[in-house]
Amino acid sequence: MEYKIFETAYRGIGKYRPSNPVILVIFDVTQVSTMKRFWVIDLREKTILYQTLCAHGKGSGENKATTFSNEPGSLATAPGFYLTLSTYYGKHGYSLKLKGLEMGINDNAESRAIVIHGAGYVSEDFIKAQGRIGRSWGCPALPVEVSKEIIDCIKDGVLLYVYSGK
């Protein structure tokens, strides 16, 4: 990841004051979906805990996200800062609620049901078959095999920064 992306995300901790400022999550949707573009960083230990594939929304583009939206029904990824909330079991199994922190940019996340969840279409096998990972309805979807572990690591007050390059 480019340092400027990390720097912007890190500055967000001071601005938004998450309850868990030790962990920082960055999702760089400027990278193609076949790249491991979702990072979970332990700031205290200065280590990357996870770097994995992550899906962007269908309304944002095919292999690379190019269009972004906060609008209900857009099926697009919305950029900016989010706060992780609580977990629940839903349509996609174990999932993590998100709160968009930027008015007009991603503040409709809760009403749009934008959450972090696992998805079978986020895998190396899907890439081999389709040339890209699948796409969500706007959610950052993770590989099923690591989704619960990551969700447990980042739940309850961690800052997530979705970088769109805009």
Short mmCIF file of N, CA and C in Angstrom, two decimals:
data_model
loop_
_atom_site.label_atom_id
_atom_site.label_comp_id
_atom_site.label_asym_id
_atom_site.label_seq_id
_atom_site.Cartn_x
_atom_site.Cartn_y
_atom_site.Cartn_z
N MET A 1 0.85 -1.17 0.00
CA MET A 1 0.00 0.00 0.00
C MET A 1 0.89 1.23 0.00
N GLU A 2 0.40 2.27 -0.63
CA GLU A 2 1.15 3.53 -0.65
C GLU A 2 1.11 4.16 0.74
N TYR A 3 2.23 4.77 1.13
CA TYR A 3 2.33 5.38 2.46
C TYR A 3 1.26 6.45 2.66
N LYS A 4 0.95 7.22 1.63
CA LYS A 4 -0.04 8.30 1.79
C LYS A 4 -1.41 7.76 2.19
N ILE A 5 -1.73 6.56 1.76
CA ILE A 5 -3.01 5.95 2.14
C ILE A 5 -2.98 5.61 3.63
N PHE A 6 -1.89 4.97 4.06
CA PHE A 6 -1.74 4.67 5.48
C PHE A 6 -1.78 5.94 6.32
N GLU A 7 -1.08 6.96 5.87
CA GLU A 7 -1.01 8.22 6.61
C GLU A 7 -2.39 8.85 6.79
N THR A 8 -3.18 8.87 5.72
CA THR A 8 -4.54 9.41 5.79
C THR A 8 -5.38 8.61 6.77
N ALA A 9 -5.30 7.28 6.67
CA ALA A 9 -6.06 6.41 7.57
C ALA A 9 -5.64 6.64 9.02
N TYR A 10 -4.34 6.74 9.25
CA TYR A 10 -3.83 6.94 10.61
C TYR A 10 -4.30 8.28 11.19
N ARG A 11 -4.33 9.32 10.38
CA ARG A 11 -4.83 10.61 10.84
C ARG A 11 -6.30 10.54 11.22
N GLY A 12 -7.03 9.63 10.62
CA GLY A 12 -8.44 9.45 10.95
C GLY A 12 -8.67 9.04 12.39
N ILE A 13 -7.70 8.37 12.99
CA ILE A 13 -7.82 7.97 14.39
C ILE A 13 -7.96 9.21 15.27
N GLY A 14 -7.13 10.22 15.02
CA GLY A 14 -7.21 11.46 15.78
C GLY A 14 -8.51 12.21 15.56
N LYS A 15 -9.02 12.14 14.35
CA LYS A 15 -10.26 12.86 14.02
C LYS A 15 -11.50 12.16 14.57
N TYR A 16 -11.57 10.84 14.40
CA TYR A 16 -12.79 10.11 14.75
C TYR A 16 -12.73 9.43 16.12
N ARG A 17 -11.57 9.32 16.71
CA ARG A 17 -11.38 8.78 18.06
C ARG A 17 -12.12 7.46 18.30
N PRO A 18 -11.75 6.40 17.57
CA PRO A 18 -12.40 5.10 17.79
C PRO A 18 -12.09 4.58 19.18
N SER A 19 -12.95 3.72 19.70
CA SER A 19 -12.73 3.18 21.04
C SER A 19 -11.56 2.20 21.07
N ASN A 20 -11.20 1.62 19.93
CA ASN A 20 -10.02 0.76 19.84
C ASN A 20 -9.05 1.38 18.83
N PRO A 21 -8.18 2.30 19.29
CA PRO A 21 -7.25 2.96 18.36
C PRO A 21 -5.99 2.17 18.06
N VAL A 22 -5.88 0.96 18.59
CA VAL A 22 -4.68 0.13 18.37
C VAL A 22 -4.75 -0.58 17.02
N ILE A 23 -5.95 -0.93 16.59
CA ILE A 23 -6.14 -1.64 15.32
C ILE A 23 -6.67 -0.65 14.29
N LEU A 24 -6.13 -0.73 13.09
CA LEU A 24 -6.56 0.11 11.97
C LEU A 24 -6.80 -0.80 10.76
N VAL A 25 -7.90 -0.57 10.06
CA VAL A 25 -8.24 -1.37 8.88
C VAL A 25 -8.25 -0.46 7.67
N ILE A 26 -7.60 -0.91 6.60
CA ILE A 26 -7.57 -0.16 5.35
C ILE A 26 -7.99 -1.08 4.21
N PHE A 27 -8.92 -0.59 3.39
CA PHE A 27 -9.40 -1.29 2.20
C PHE A 27 -9.13 -0.37 1.02
N ASP A 28 -8.16 -0.74 0.18
CA ASP A 28 -7.75 0.09 -0.96
C ASP A 28 -8.44 -0.40 -2.23
N VAL A 29 -9.56 0.22 -2.56
CA VAL A 29 -10.32 -0.21 -3.74
C VAL A 29 -9.76 0.33 -5.04
N THR A 30 -8.63 1.04 -4.99
CA THR A 30 -7.97 1.44 -6.24
C THR A 30 -7.19 0.27 -6.84
N GLN A 31 -6.94 -0.74 -6.04
CA GLN A 31 -6.27 -1.94 -6.54
C GLN A 31 -7.31 -2.88 -7.15
N VAL A 32 -6.88 -3.69 -8.10
CA VAL A 32 -7.79 -4.65 -8.73
C VAL A 32 -8.20 -5.71 -7.70
N SER A 33 -9.34 -6.33 -7.93
CA SER A 33 -9.91 -7.25 -6.95
C SER A 33 -9.08 -8.52 -6.76
N THR A 34 -8.19 -8.83 -7.67
CA THR A 34 -7.35 -10.02 -7.53
C THR A 34 -6.17 -9.79 -6.59
N MET A 35 -6.00 -8.56 -6.13
CA MET A 35 -4.93 -8.22 -5.19
C MET A 35 -5.45 -8.34 -3.75
N LYS A 36 -4.55 -8.63 -2.84
CA LYS A 36 -4.90 -8.64 -1.42
C LYS A 36 -4.87 -7.20 -0.95
N ARG A 37 -6.02 -6.55 -0.96
CA ARG A 37 -6.13 -5.11 -0.78
C ARG A 37 -6.86 -4.69 0.50
N PHE A 38 -7.00 -5.59 1.43
CA PHE A 38 -7.64 -5.34 2.72
C PHE A 38 -6.63 -5.66 3.82
N TRP A 39 -6.27 -4.64 4.60
CA TRP A 39 -5.24 -4.80 5.64
C TRP A 39 -5.83 -4.56 7.01
N VAL A 40 -5.41 -5.37 7.97
CA VAL A 40 -5.68 -5.15 9.39
C VAL A 40 -4.31 -4.94 10.04
N ILE A 41 -4.13 -3.76 10.62
CA ILE A 41 -2.82 -3.37 11.13
C ILE A 41 -2.88 -3.18 12.64
N ASP A 42 -1.92 -3.77 13.34
CA ASP A 42 -1.75 -3.56 14.78
C ASP A 42 -0.75 -2.42 14.93
N LEU A 43 -1.23 -1.26 15.33
CA LEU A 43 -0.38 -0.07 15.42
C LEU A 43 0.59 -0.14 16.60
N ARG A 44 0.20 -0.79 17.67
CA ARG A 44 1.08 -0.90 18.83
C ARG A 44 2.29 -1.77 18.50
N GLU A 45 2.03 -2.91 17.87
CA GLU A 45 3.11 -3.85 17.53
C GLU A 45 3.76 -3.54 16.18
N LYS A 46 3.15 -2.61 15.44
CA LYS A 46 3.65 -2.23 14.11
C LYS A 46 3.75 -3.45 13.18
N THR A 47 2.65 -4.20 13.15
CA THR A 47 2.60 -5.40 12.31
C THR A 47 1.29 -5.45 11.53
N ILE A 48 1.34 -6.13 10.41
CA ILE A 48 0.13 -6.41 9.63
C ILE A 48 -0.41 -7.74 10.12
N LEU A 49 -1.60 -7.70 10.69
CA LEU A 49 -2.22 -8.92 11.20
C LEU A 49 -2.84 -9.74 10.08
N TYR A 50 -3.45 -9.06 9.12
CA TYR A 50 -4.09 -9.72 7.98
C TYR A 50 -3.91 -8.86 6.75
N GLN A 51 -3.70 -9.51 5.63
CA GLN A 51 -3.77 -8.87 4.31
C GLN A 51 -4.46 -9.89 3.42
N THR A 52 -5.63 -9.51 2.91
CA THR A 52 -6.45 -10.49 2.21
C THR A 52 -7.24 -9.87 1.07
N LEU A 53 -7.85 -10.74 0.30
CA LEU A 53 -8.77 -10.31 -0.75
C LEU A 53 -9.99 -9.66 -0.11
N CYS A 54 -10.64 -8.77 -0.84
CA CYS A 54 -11.88 -8.14 -0.36
C CYS A 54 -12.69 -7.67 -1.56
N ALA A 55 -13.96 -7.97 -1.55
CA ALA A 55 -14.84 -7.59 -2.66
C ALA A 55 -15.33 -6.16 -2.50
N HIS A 56 -15.52 -5.50 -3.65
CA HIS A 56 -16.20 -4.21 -3.68
C HIS A 56 -17.60 -4.44 -4.26
N GLY A 57 -18.40 -3.40 -4.27
CA GLY A 57 -19.79 -3.51 -4.72
C GLY A 57 -19.95 -3.67 -6.22
N LYS A 58 -21.00 -4.37 -6.63
CA LYS A 58 -21.32 -4.57 -8.05
C LYS A 58 -21.49 -3.24 -8.77
N GLY A 59 -22.05 -2.27 -8.09
CA GLY A 59 -22.28 -0.97 -8.70
C GLY A 59 -21.03 -0.12 -8.84
N SER A 60 -19.90 -0.65 -8.37
CA SER A 60 -18.65 0.10 -8.44
C SER A 60 -17.75 -0.31 -9.59
N GLY A 61 -18.06 -1.41 -10.25
CA GLY A 61 -17.23 -1.83 -11.38
C GLY A 61 -16.92 -3.31 -11.33
N GLU A 62 -16.24 -3.78 -12.36
CA GLU A 62 -15.92 -5.20 -12.48
C GLU A 62 -14.72 -5.57 -11.61
N ASN A 63 -13.53 -5.65 -12.21
CA ASN A 63 -12.33 -6.06 -11.49
C ASN A 63 -11.74 -4.92 -10.67
N LYS A 64 -12.05 -3.70 -11.04
CA LYS A 64 -11.55 -2.53 -10.32
C LYS A 64 -12.73 -1.60 -10.04
N ALA A 65 -12.77 -1.08 -8.83
CA ALA A 65 -13.84 -0.15 -8.46
C ALA A 65 -13.54 1.22 -9.06
N THR A 66 -14.49 1.75 -9.80
CA THR A 66 -14.31 3.06 -10.43
C THR A 66 -15.45 4.04 -10.12
N THR A 67 -16.56 3.52 -9.63
CA THR A 67 -17.73 4.33 -9.32
C THR A 67 -18.12 4.07 -7.87
N PHE A 68 -18.48 5.13 -7.16
CA PHE A 68 -18.77 5.00 -5.73
C PHE A 68 -20.09 5.70 -5.42
N SER A 69 -20.81 5.16 -4.43
CA SER A 69 -22.09 5.77 -4.10
C SER A 69 -22.49 5.46 -2.67
N ASN A 70 -23.19 6.40 -2.10
CA ASN A 70 -23.77 6.29 -0.77
C ASN A 70 -25.27 6.02 -0.86
N GLU A 71 -25.80 5.99 -2.07
CA GLU A 71 -27.24 5.91 -2.30
C GLU A 71 -27.78 4.49 -2.13
N PRO A 72 -28.91 4.36 -1.45
CA PRO A 72 -29.57 3.06 -1.35
C PRO A 72 -29.89 2.51 -2.74
N GLY A 73 -29.69 1.22 -2.91
CA GLY A 73 -29.98 0.57 -4.19
C GLY A 73 -28.86 0.67 -5.21
N SER A 74 -27.81 1.41 -4.92
CA SER A 74 -26.72 1.58 -5.90
C SER A 74 -25.84 0.33 -6.02
N LEU A 75 -25.83 -0.51 -5.01
CA LEU A 75 -24.97 -1.70 -4.93
C LEU A 75 -23.49 -1.33 -5.07
N ALA A 76 -23.17 -0.09 -4.76
CA ALA A 76 -21.80 0.41 -4.90
C ALA A 76 -21.12 0.53 -3.55
N THR A 77 -19.81 0.50 -3.60
CA THR A 77 -19.00 0.77 -2.43
C THR A 77 -18.99 2.27 -2.18
N ALA A 78 -19.05 2.64 -0.92
CA ALA A 78 -18.92 4.05 -0.55
C ALA A 78 -17.58 4.22 0.16
N PRO A 79 -16.78 5.19 -0.25
CA PRO A 79 -15.45 5.37 0.35
C PRO A 79 -15.51 6.05 1.71
N GLY A 80 -14.36 6.25 2.31
CA GLY A 80 -14.25 7.04 3.52
C GLY A 80 -14.08 6.22 4.78
N PHE A 81 -14.28 6.90 5.91
CA PHE A 81 -14.07 6.32 7.23
C PHE A 81 -15.35 5.71 7.78
N TYR A 82 -15.18 4.53 8.39
CA TYR A 82 -16.26 3.80 9.04
C TYR A 82 -15.80 3.40 10.43
N LEU A 83 -16.75 3.14 11.29
CA LEU A 83 -16.48 2.58 12.59
C LEU A 83 -17.12 1.20 12.64
N THR A 84 -16.38 0.21 13.13
CA THR A 84 -16.96 -1.12 13.28
C THR A 84 -17.85 -1.13 14.51
N LEU A 85 -18.95 -1.85 14.40
CA LEU A 85 -19.92 -1.94 15.50
C LEU A 85 -19.96 -3.39 15.99
N SER A 86 -21.14 -3.90 16.22
CA SER A 86 -21.31 -5.24 16.78
C SER A 86 -21.46 -6.29 15.68
N THR A 87 -21.35 -7.53 16.10
CA THR A 87 -21.50 -8.66 15.18
C THR A 87 -22.93 -9.20 15.26
N TYR A 88 -23.28 -9.98 14.27
CA TYR A 88 -24.59 -10.65 14.24
C TYR A 88 -24.52 -11.77 13.22
N TYR A 89 -25.50 -12.64 13.24
CA TYR A 89 -25.63 -13.69 12.23
C TYR A 89 -26.75 -13.30 11.29
N GLY A 90 -26.45 -13.23 10.01
CA GLY A 90 -27.45 -12.84 9.02
C GLY A 90 -27.39 -13.69 7.78
N LYS A 91 -27.83 -13.14 6.68
CA LYS A 91 -27.89 -13.81 5.39
C LYS A 91 -26.55 -14.43 4.98
N HIS A 92 -25.46 -13.73 5.32
CA HIS A 92 -24.12 -14.20 4.95
C HIS A 92 -23.38 -14.80 6.14
N GLY A 93 -24.13 -15.25 7.16
CA GLY A 93 -23.49 -15.83 8.34
C GLY A 93 -22.98 -14.75 9.28
N TYR A 94 -21.87 -15.03 9.91
CA TYR A 94 -21.29 -14.12 10.90
C TYR A 94 -20.85 -12.84 10.20
N SER A 95 -21.38 -11.71 10.66
CA SER A 95 -21.17 -10.43 9.99
C SER A 95 -20.90 -9.33 10.99
N LEU A 96 -20.39 -8.21 10.51
CA LEU A 96 -20.00 -7.08 11.35
C LEU A 96 -20.65 -5.81 10.82
N LYS A 97 -21.44 -5.17 11.67
CA LYS A 97 -22.09 -3.92 11.30
C LYS A 97 -21.07 -2.79 11.20
N LEU A 98 -21.33 -1.87 10.28
CA LEU A 98 -20.47 -0.70 10.07
C LEU A 98 -21.29 0.58 10.17
N LYS A 99 -20.67 1.61 10.69
CA LYS A 99 -21.28 2.94 10.72
C LYS A 99 -20.42 3.87 9.87
N GLY A 100 -21.01 4.44 8.82
CA GLY A 100 -20.31 5.42 8.01
C GLY A 100 -20.18 6.73 8.77
N LEU A 101 -18.99 7.29 8.79
CA LEU A 101 -18.71 8.48 9.61
C LEU A 101 -18.70 9.78 8.82
N GLU A 102 -18.86 9.71 7.49
CA GLU A 102 -18.75 10.92 6.67
C GLU A 102 -20.08 11.25 6.01
N MET A 103 -20.63 12.39 6.44
CA MET A 103 -21.93 12.84 5.93
C MET A 103 -21.88 13.00 4.40
N GLY A 104 -22.88 12.43 3.75
CA GLY A 104 -23.00 12.53 2.31
C GLY A 104 -22.05 11.63 1.54
N ILE A 105 -21.13 10.98 2.22
CA ILE A 105 -20.14 10.10 1.56
C ILE A 105 -20.47 8.64 1.84
N ASN A 106 -20.68 8.31 3.14
CA ASN A 106 -20.96 6.92 3.51
C ASN A 106 -21.91 6.80 4.70
N ASP A 107 -22.58 7.88 5.04
CA ASP A 107 -23.44 7.89 6.23
C ASP A 107 -24.71 7.05 6.07
N ASN A 108 -24.98 6.54 4.89
CA ASN A 108 -26.13 5.65 4.69
C ASN A 108 -25.77 4.17 4.90
N ALA A 109 -24.57 3.91 5.37
CA ALA A 109 -24.10 2.52 5.50
C ALA A 109 -25.07 1.66 6.30
N GLU A 110 -25.52 2.15 7.44
CA GLU A 110 -26.41 1.33 8.27
C GLU A 110 -27.76 1.08 7.58
N SER A 111 -28.34 2.10 6.98
CA SER A 111 -29.63 1.91 6.32
C SER A 111 -29.49 1.06 5.05
N ARG A 112 -28.30 1.05 4.45
CA ARG A 112 -28.03 0.21 3.28
C ARG A 112 -27.62 -1.20 3.67
N ALA A 113 -27.46 -1.45 4.97
CA ALA A 113 -26.98 -2.75 5.48
C ALA A 113 -25.59 -3.09 4.93
N ILE A 114 -24.72 -2.09 4.92
CA ILE A 114 -23.32 -2.30 4.51
C ILE A 114 -22.59 -2.86 5.73
N VAL A 115 -22.14 -4.10 5.59
CA VAL A 115 -21.49 -4.83 6.68
C VAL A 115 -20.28 -5.58 6.12
N ILE A 116 -19.43 -6.04 7.01
CA ILE A 116 -18.34 -6.93 6.61
C ILE A 116 -18.83 -8.36 6.84
N HIS A 117 -18.67 -9.20 5.81
CA HIS A 117 -19.10 -10.60 5.90
C HIS A 117 -18.22 -11.46 5.01
N GLY A 118 -18.29 -12.73 5.23
CA GLY A 118 -17.59 -13.68 4.37
C GLY A 118 -18.44 -14.00 3.16
N ALA A 119 -17.75 -14.36 2.06
CA ALA A 119 -18.47 -14.72 0.83
C ALA A 119 -17.64 -15.71 0.01
N GLY A 120 -18.29 -16.73 -0.48
CA GLY A 120 -17.62 -17.74 -1.29
C GLY A 120 -17.04 -17.21 -2.58
N TYR A 121 -17.54 -16.08 -3.06
CA TYR A 121 -17.02 -15.50 -4.30
C TYR A 121 -15.76 -14.67 -4.09
N VAL A 122 -15.25 -14.66 -2.87
CA VAL A 122 -13.99 -13.97 -2.58
C VAL A 122 -12.95 -15.06 -2.30
N SER A 123 -12.35 -15.56 -3.38
CA SER A 123 -11.41 -16.68 -3.24
C SER A 123 -10.50 -16.78 -4.46
N GLU A 124 -9.39 -17.47 -4.26
CA GLU A 124 -8.46 -17.73 -5.36
C GLU A 124 -9.11 -18.62 -6.42
N ASP A 125 -9.97 -19.56 -6.00
CA ASP A 125 -10.67 -20.42 -6.96
C ASP A 125 -11.59 -19.59 -7.86
N PHE A 126 -12.29 -18.62 -7.29
CA PHE A 126 -13.17 -17.75 -8.08
C PHE A 126 -12.33 -16.94 -9.07
N ILE A 127 -11.17 -16.47 -8.62
CA ILE A 127 -10.27 -15.71 -9.52
C ILE A 127 -9.84 -16.58 -10.69
N LYS A 128 -9.46 -17.82 -10.42
CA LYS A 128 -9.04 -18.74 -11.49
C LYS A 128 -10.15 -18.97 -12.50
N ALA A 129 -11.38 -19.06 -12.02
CA ALA A 129 -12.52 -19.32 -12.91
C ALA A 129 -13.00 -18.08 -13.64
N GLN A 130 -12.97 -16.91 -12.99
CA GLN A 130 -13.59 -15.70 -13.54
C GLN A 130 -12.60 -14.59 -13.91
N GLY A 131 -11.37 -14.68 -13.44
CA GLY A 131 -10.40 -13.63 -13.71
C GLY A 131 -10.52 -12.45 -12.76
N ARG A 132 -11.38 -12.54 -11.79
CA ARG A 132 -11.60 -11.53 -10.76
C ARG A 132 -12.38 -12.18 -9.64
N ILE A 133 -12.48 -11.50 -8.49
CA ILE A 133 -13.36 -12.03 -7.45
C ILE A 133 -14.78 -11.54 -7.73
N GLY A 134 -15.72 -12.13 -7.04
CA GLY A 134 -17.10 -11.69 -7.17
C GLY A 134 -17.28 -10.33 -6.52
N ARG A 135 -18.48 -9.80 -6.66
CA ARG A 135 -18.76 -8.47 -6.10
C ARG A 135 -19.97 -8.55 -5.20
N SER A 136 -19.97 -7.71 -4.20
CA SER A 136 -21.03 -7.67 -3.21
C SER A 136 -22.09 -6.63 -3.61
N TRP A 137 -22.98 -6.35 -2.70
CA TRP A 137 -23.98 -5.29 -2.90
C TRP A 137 -23.51 -3.98 -2.25
N GLY A 138 -22.20 -3.84 -2.13
CA GLY A 138 -21.60 -2.64 -1.54
C GLY A 138 -20.79 -2.93 -0.30
N CYS A 139 -20.88 -4.15 0.18
CA CYS A 139 -20.17 -4.54 1.41
C CYS A 139 -18.73 -4.93 1.13
N PRO A 140 -17.83 -4.67 2.10
CA PRO A 140 -16.49 -5.26 2.02
C PRO A 140 -16.61 -6.74 2.40
N ALA A 141 -16.64 -7.62 1.41
CA ALA A 141 -16.80 -9.05 1.66
C ALA A 141 -15.43 -9.73 1.64
N LEU A 142 -15.21 -10.60 2.60
CA LEU A 142 -13.93 -11.26 2.81
C LEU A 142 -14.00 -12.74 2.46
N PRO A 143 -12.85 -13.40 2.29
CA PRO A 143 -12.86 -14.85 2.11
C PRO A 143 -13.49 -15.53 3.33
N VAL A 144 -14.33 -16.50 3.10
CA VAL A 144 -15.04 -17.19 4.17
C VAL A 144 -14.08 -17.76 5.21
N GLU A 145 -12.97 -18.33 4.76
CA GLU A 145 -12.07 -19.02 5.69
C GLU A 145 -11.38 -18.11 6.70
N VAL A 146 -11.35 -16.80 6.45
CA VAL A 146 -10.72 -15.87 7.41
C VAL A 146 -11.71 -14.84 7.95
N SER A 147 -12.93 -14.84 7.47
CA SER A 147 -13.86 -13.77 7.83
C SER A 147 -14.17 -13.73 9.32
N LYS A 148 -14.45 -14.85 9.95
CA LYS A 148 -14.78 -14.83 11.39
C LYS A 148 -13.60 -14.34 12.21
N GLU A 149 -12.43 -14.83 11.91
CA GLU A 149 -11.23 -14.43 12.64
C GLU A 149 -10.97 -12.92 12.52
N ILE A 150 -11.11 -12.40 11.30
CA ILE A 150 -10.91 -10.97 11.09
C ILE A 150 -12.00 -10.16 11.77
N ILE A 151 -13.24 -10.57 11.61
CA ILE A 151 -14.35 -9.86 12.24
C ILE A 151 -14.15 -9.79 13.75
N ASP A 152 -13.76 -10.90 14.36
CA ASP A 152 -13.53 -10.89 15.81
C ASP A 152 -12.39 -9.95 16.20
N CYS A 153 -11.42 -9.81 15.33
CA CYS A 153 -10.27 -8.92 15.60
C CYS A 153 -10.65 -7.44 15.50
N ILE A 154 -11.59 -7.11 14.62
CA ILE A 154 -11.86 -5.69 14.33
C ILE A 154 -13.22 -5.19 14.81
N LYS A 155 -13.98 -6.01 15.51
CA LYS A 155 -15.31 -5.59 15.96
C LYS A 155 -15.22 -4.55 17.09
N ASP A 156 -16.33 -3.86 17.30
CA ASP A 156 -16.51 -3.00 18.47
C ASP A 156 -15.55 -1.81 18.56
N GLY A 157 -15.59 -0.94 17.57
CA GLY A 157 -14.90 0.34 17.72
C GLY A 157 -13.56 0.50 17.03
N VAL A 158 -13.34 -0.22 15.95
CA VAL A 158 -12.12 -0.08 15.15
C VAL A 158 -12.43 0.81 13.95
N LEU A 159 -11.47 1.61 13.55
CA LEU A 159 -11.63 2.49 12.40
C LEU A 159 -11.27 1.74 11.11
N LEU A 160 -12.15 1.84 10.12
CA LEU A 160 -11.94 1.28 8.79
C LEU A 160 -11.90 2.44 7.82
N TYR A 161 -10.88 2.45 6.96
CA TYR A 161 -10.75 3.47 5.92
C TYR A 161 -10.83 2.80 4.56
N VAL A 162 -11.84 3.17 3.77
CA VAL A 162 -11.98 2.67 2.41
C VAL A 162 -11.43 3.76 1.48
N TYR A 163 -10.29 3.46 0.87
CA TYR A 163 -9.60 4.41 0.01
C TYR A 163 -10.02 4.21 -1.45
N SER A 164 -10.54 5.28 -2.06
CA SER A 164 -11.01 5.17 -3.44
C SER A 164 -10.17 6.01 -4.40
N GLY A 165 -9.22 6.75 -3.89
CA GLY A 165 -8.40 7.58 -4.75
C GLY A 165 -9.05 8.90 -5.11
N LYS A 166 -10.25 9.14 -4.59
CA LYS A 166 -10.98 10.38 -4.92
C LYS A 166 -11.08 11.28 -3.73
#
